[in-house]
Coordinates of C-alpha atoms and ligand atoms in Angstrom, one line a residue:
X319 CA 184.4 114.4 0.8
X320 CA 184.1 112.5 -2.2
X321 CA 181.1 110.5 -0.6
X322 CA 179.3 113.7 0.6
X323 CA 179.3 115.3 -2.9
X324 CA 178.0 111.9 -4.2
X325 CA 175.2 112.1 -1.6
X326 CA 174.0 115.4 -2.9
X327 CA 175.1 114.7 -6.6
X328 CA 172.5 111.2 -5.7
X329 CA 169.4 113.3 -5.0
X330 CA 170.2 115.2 -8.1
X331 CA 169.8 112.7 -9.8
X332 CA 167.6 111.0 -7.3
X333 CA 164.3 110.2 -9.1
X334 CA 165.5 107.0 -10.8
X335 CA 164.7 105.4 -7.1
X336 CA 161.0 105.8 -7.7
X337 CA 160.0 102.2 -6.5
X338 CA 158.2 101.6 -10.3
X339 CA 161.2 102.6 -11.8
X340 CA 162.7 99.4 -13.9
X341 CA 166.2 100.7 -13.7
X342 CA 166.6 100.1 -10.4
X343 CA 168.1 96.5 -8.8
X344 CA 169.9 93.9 -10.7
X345 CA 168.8 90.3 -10.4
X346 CA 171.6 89.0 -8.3
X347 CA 171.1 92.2 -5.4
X348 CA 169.3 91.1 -2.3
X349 CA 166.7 93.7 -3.1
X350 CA 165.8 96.0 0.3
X351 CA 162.6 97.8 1.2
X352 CA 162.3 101.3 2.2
X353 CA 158.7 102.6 3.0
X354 CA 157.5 106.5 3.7
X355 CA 153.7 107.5 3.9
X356 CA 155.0 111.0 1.9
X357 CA 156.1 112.3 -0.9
X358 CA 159.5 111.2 -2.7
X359 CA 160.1 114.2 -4.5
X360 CA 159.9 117.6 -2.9
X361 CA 159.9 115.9 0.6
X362 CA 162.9 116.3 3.3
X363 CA 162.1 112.9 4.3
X364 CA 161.1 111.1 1.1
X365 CA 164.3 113.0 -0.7
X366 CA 166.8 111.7 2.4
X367 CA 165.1 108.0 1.9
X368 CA 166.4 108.3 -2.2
X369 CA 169.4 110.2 -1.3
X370 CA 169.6 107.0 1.3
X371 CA 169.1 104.5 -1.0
X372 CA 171.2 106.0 -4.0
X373 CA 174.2 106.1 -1.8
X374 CA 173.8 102.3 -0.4
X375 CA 173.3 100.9 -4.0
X376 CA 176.4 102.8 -5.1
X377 CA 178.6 101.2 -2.3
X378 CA 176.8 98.0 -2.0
X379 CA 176.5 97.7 -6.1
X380 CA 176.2 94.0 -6.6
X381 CA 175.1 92.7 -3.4
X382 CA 172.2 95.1 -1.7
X383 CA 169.7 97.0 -3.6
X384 CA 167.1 99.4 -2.1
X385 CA 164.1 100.2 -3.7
X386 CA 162.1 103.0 -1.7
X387 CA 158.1 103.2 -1.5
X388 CA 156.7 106.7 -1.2
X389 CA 152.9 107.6 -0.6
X390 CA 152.1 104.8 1.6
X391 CA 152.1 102.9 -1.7
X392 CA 153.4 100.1 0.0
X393 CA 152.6 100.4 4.0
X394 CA 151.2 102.9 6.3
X395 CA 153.7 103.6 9.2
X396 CA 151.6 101.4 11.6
X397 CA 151.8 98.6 9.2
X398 CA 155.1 99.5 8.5
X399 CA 156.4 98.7 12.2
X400 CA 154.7 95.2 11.9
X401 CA 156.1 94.8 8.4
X402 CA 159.8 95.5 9.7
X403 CA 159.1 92.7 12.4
X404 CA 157.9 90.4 9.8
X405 CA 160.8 90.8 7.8
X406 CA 158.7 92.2 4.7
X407 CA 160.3 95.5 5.0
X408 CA 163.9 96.9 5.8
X409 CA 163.6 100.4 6.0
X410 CA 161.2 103.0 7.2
X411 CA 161.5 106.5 9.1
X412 CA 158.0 107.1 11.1
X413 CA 157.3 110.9 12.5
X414 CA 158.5 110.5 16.2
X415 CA 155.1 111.2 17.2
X416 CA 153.7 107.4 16.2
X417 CA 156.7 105.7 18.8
X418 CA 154.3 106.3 21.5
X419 CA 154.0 102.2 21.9
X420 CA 157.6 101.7 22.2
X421 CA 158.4 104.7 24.4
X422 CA 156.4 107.5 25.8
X423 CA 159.2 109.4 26.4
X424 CA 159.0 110.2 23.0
X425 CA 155.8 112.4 23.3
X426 CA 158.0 114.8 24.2
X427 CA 158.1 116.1 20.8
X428 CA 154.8 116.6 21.0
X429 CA 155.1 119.4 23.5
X430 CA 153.9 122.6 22.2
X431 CA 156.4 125.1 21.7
X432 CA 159.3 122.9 22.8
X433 CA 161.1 124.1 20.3
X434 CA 161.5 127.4 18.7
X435 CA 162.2 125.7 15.4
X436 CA 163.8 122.7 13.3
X437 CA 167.4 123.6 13.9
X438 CA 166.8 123.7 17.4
X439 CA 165.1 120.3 18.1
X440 CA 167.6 118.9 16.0
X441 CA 170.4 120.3 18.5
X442 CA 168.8 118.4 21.1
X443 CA 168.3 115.2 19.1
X444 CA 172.2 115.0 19.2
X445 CA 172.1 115.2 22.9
X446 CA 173.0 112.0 25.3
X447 CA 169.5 111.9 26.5
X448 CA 168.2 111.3 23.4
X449 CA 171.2 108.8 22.1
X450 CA 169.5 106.9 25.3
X451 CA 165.5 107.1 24.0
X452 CA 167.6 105.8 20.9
X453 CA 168.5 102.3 23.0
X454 CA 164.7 102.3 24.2
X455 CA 162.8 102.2 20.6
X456 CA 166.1 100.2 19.2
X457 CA 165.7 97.7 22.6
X458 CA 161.8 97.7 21.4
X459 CA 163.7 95.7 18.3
X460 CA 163.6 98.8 15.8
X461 CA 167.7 100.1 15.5
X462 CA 167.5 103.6 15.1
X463 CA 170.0 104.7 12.4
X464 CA 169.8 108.2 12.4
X465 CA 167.7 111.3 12.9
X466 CA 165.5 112.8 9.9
X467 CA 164.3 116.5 9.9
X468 CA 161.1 117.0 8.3
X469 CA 160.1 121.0 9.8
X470 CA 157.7 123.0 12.3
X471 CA 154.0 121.6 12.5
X472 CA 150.9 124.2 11.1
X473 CA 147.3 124.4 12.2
X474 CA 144.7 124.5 9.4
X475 CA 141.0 124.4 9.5
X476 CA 137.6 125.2 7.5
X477 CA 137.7 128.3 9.5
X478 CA 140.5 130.7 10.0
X479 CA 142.3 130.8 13.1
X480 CA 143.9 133.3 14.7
X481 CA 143.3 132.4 18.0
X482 CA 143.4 129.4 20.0
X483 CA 139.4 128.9 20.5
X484 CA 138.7 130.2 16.9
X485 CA 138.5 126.0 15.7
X486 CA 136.2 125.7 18.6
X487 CA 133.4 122.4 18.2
X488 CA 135.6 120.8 15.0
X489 CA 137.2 117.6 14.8
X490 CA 140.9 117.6 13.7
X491 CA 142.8 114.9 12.1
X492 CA 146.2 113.4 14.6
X493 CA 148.5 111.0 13.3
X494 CA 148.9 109.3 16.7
X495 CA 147.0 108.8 20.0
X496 CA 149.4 111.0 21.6
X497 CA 147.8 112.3 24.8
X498 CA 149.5 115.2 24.6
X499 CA 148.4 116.1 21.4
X500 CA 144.8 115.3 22.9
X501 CA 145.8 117.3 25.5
X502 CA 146.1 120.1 22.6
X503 CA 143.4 120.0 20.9
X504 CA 141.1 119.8 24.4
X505 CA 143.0 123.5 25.0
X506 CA 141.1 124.7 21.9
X507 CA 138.2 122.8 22.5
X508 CA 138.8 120.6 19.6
X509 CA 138.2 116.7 18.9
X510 CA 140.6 114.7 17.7
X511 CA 140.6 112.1 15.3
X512 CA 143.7 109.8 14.3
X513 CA 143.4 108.9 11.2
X514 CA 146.6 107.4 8.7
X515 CA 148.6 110.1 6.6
X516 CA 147.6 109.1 3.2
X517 CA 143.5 109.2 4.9
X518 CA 143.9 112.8 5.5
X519 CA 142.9 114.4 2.1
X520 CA 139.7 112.8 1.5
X521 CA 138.8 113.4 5.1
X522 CA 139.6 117.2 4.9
X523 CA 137.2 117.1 1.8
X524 CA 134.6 115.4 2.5
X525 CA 134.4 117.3 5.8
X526 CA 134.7 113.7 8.2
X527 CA 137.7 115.9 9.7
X528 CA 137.8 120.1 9.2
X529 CA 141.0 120.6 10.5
X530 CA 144.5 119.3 10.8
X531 CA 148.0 120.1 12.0
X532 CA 151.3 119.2 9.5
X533 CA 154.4 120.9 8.1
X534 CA 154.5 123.2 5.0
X535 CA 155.9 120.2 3.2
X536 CA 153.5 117.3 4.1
X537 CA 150.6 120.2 3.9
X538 CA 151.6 121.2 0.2
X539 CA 152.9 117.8 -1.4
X540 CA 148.9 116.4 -0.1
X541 CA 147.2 119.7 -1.2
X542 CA 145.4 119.5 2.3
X543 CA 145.5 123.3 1.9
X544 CA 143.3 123.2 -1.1
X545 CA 140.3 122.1 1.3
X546 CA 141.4 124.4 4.1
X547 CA 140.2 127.9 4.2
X548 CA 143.6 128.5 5.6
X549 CA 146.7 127.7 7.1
X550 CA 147.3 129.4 10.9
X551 CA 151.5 129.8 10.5
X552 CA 151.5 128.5 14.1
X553 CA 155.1 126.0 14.5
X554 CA 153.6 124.8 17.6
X555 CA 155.3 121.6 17.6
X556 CA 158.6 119.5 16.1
X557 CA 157.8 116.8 13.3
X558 CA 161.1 114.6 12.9
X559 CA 161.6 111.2 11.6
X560 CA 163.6 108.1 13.9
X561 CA 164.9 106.3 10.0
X562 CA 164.5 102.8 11.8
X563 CA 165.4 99.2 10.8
X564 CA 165.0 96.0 12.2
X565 CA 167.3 94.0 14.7
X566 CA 166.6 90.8 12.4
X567 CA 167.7 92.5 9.3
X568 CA 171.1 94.2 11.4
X569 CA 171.8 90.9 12.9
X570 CA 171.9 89.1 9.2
X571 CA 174.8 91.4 7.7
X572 CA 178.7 90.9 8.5
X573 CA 180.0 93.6 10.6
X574 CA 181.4 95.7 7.6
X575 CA 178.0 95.6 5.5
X576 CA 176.7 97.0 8.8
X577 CA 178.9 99.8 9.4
X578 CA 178.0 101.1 5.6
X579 CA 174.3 100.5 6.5
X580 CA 174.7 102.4 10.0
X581 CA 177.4 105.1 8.9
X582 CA 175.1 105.4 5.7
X583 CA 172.0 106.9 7.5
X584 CA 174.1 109.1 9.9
X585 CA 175.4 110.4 7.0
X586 CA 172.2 110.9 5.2
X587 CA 171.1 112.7 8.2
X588 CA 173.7 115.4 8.0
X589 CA 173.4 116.2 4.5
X590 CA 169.7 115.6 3.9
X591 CA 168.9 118.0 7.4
X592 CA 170.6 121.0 6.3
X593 CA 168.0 121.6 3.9
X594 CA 165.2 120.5 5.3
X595 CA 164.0 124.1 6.7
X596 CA 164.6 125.5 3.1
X597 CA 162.0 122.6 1.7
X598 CA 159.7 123.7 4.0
X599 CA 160.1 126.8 3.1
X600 CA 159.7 126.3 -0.9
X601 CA 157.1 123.9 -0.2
X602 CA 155.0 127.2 2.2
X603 CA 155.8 129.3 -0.9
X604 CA 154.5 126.7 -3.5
X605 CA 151.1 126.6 -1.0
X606 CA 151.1 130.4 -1.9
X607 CA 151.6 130.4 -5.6
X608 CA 148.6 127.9 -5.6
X609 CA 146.4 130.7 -3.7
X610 CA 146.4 129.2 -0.9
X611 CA 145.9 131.8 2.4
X612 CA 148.4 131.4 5.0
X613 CA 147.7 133.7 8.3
X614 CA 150.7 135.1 9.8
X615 CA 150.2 135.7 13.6
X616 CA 151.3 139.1 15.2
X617 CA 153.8 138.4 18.5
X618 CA 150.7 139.4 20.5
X619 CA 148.8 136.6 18.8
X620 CA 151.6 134.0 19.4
X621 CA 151.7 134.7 22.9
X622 CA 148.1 134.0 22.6
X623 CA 148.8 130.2 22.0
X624 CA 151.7 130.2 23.9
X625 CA 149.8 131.0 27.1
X626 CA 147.4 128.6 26.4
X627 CA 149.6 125.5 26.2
X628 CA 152.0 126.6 28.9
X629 CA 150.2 124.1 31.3
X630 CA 150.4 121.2 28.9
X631 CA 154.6 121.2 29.5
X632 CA 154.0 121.1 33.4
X633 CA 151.4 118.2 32.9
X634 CA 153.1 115.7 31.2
X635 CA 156.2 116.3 32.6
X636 CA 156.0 113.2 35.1
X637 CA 155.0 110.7 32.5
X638 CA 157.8 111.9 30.0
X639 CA 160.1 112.5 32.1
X640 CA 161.0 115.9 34.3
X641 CA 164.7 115.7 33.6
X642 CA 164.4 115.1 29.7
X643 CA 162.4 117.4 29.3
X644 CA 164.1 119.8 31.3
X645 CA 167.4 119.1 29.1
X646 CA 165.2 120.0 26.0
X647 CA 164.4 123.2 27.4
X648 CA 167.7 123.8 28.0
X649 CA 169.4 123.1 25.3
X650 CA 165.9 124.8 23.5
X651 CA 167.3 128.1 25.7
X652 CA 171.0 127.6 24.8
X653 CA 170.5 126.6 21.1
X654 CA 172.7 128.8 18.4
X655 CA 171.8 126.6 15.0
X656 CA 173.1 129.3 13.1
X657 CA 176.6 128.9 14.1
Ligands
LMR2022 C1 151.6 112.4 9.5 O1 151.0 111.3 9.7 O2 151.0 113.4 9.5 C2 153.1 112.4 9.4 O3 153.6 111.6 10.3 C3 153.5 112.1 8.0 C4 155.0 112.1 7.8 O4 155.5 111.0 7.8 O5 155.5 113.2 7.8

């Protein structure tokens, strides 16, 4: 108990893990790198990477020392992955949309309207099926340690939408080459365009992209609404985070450094996701207070999109997977997150 309240008493407390800050690691710590592409503060994932790192230095005090990176200051998340091979970086916790060269059956959580929210998907990230897609990215030599919640993706453009074909002839920004997402976009006669989260600002301004897809949080700590003429509150799909490290790093530690590592992130995971969905939430009221339009859709609206996609589920079933994504649905169907 003790350890949980320090977890939450560490964010508190938690911008003295700033990577610039000078009071961080002492000169006899092995000093560890942890890399996000978002926000530190304000973020559910760059909040769990301090809370994260607060806790480790606290146990580890003397020996380990983990600075975190947010903004991409250090690495963008494909970088990252080569960095974590390389040995230049221990720490990172990429959307599970960009695993898509480890695994395809992660694509799955690019499925439109998998989920009907955050709490849900996270249900099924503590399924079996998914401690197995765990062993597949962690085989590909990148441990997963625990499961982040960021929130539900929105649609924005330089046109309001309030129907599927009303972004019709734009390009959109994707963070992956996810076919799926292609897939999405193609429904609503939209181009995509990958381009590297800290990219998407200046691309949205200078009209290279006019259109994107993120979650409240990512959408108001990058002010991409600001260059938007408005956000569609769509939650078509799940963005989580796999918090990955690499086998070389694992393999250096004595099995009891490990186990505070491992145990570390799990429990990270179950503090830090809790509040995920209300960060999103501040973070859509803070968009808002800045003026910034959000569109609601009525139910007949949503059904609107919902029909649309339908036939993307059916499609990529084969390539994903019938049976995991049939166990997503399921446990989608049978979810209760509130109890
Ligand atoms: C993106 O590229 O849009 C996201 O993956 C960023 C993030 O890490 O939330």
């Amino acid at each position: 108990m003790k350890f949980l309240s320090t977890l939450v008493a560490a964010t508190l407390v938690a911008p003295f893990m700033a990577a610039a800050d000078p009071t961080g690691c002492d000169g006899n710590e092995e000093v560890l790198k942890f890399s996000v592409v978002t926000s530190l503060k304000g973020h559910p994932k760059g909040e769990a990477a301090m809370t994260y790192a607060a806790a480790i230095n606290e146990q580890l005090n003397g020996s380990y020392c983990i600075e975190v990176y947010g903004n991409s200051e250090l690495y963008d998340d494909a970088e990252g992955f080569v960095a974590l091979e390389q040995g230049d970086l221990h720490f990172a916790a990429p959307s599970l949309a960009k695993f898509g060269d480890y695994t395809q059956k992660m694509d799955l959580f690019n499925l439109p309207f998998l989920f009907d929210g955050p709490l849900h998907a996270l249900e099924f990230l503590q399924s079996d099926e998914v401690e197995q897609l765990s062993d597949e990215v962690t085989n590909a030599g990148f441990p997963v340690l625990s499961y982040w919640s960021n929130g539900m993706r929105q649609f924005s453009a330089t046109v309001p939408m309030r129907r599927p074909g009303d972004a019709e002839g734009l390009t959109f920004r994707v963070s992956s080459s996810s076919p799926i997402t292609a897939a999405v976009l193609d429904t609503m006669g939209i181009t995509p365009k990958k381009l590297s989260f800290s990219k998407v600002y200046d691309a949205l301004a200078s009209g290279e992209v006019q259109g994107q897809e993120n979650t409240w949080a990512n959408i108001a700590t990058k002010e991409f609404y600001r260059v938007q003429a408005a956000v569609t509150e769509s939650n078509h799909t799940y963005l989580g985070y796999a918090m990955i490290t690499s086998q070389r790093f694992l393999d250096s530690l004595d099995p009891e450094t490990r186990a505070v590592f491992v145990d570390t992130a799990k429990l990270v995971a179950h503090e830090r996701n809790r509040f995920a969905f209300e960060l999103n939430q501040q973070q859509r009221q803070n968009i808002l207070d800045d003026d910034g339009i959000i569109l609601r859709l009525t139910p007949t609206e949503m059904q609107e999109w919902r029909d649309a996609f339908a036939p993307i589920l059916e499609r990529f079933k084969p390539s994903i997977g019938a049976e995991l994504v049939e166990t997503a649905v399921r446990i989608n169907a049978e979810a209760d997150p509130f109890n």
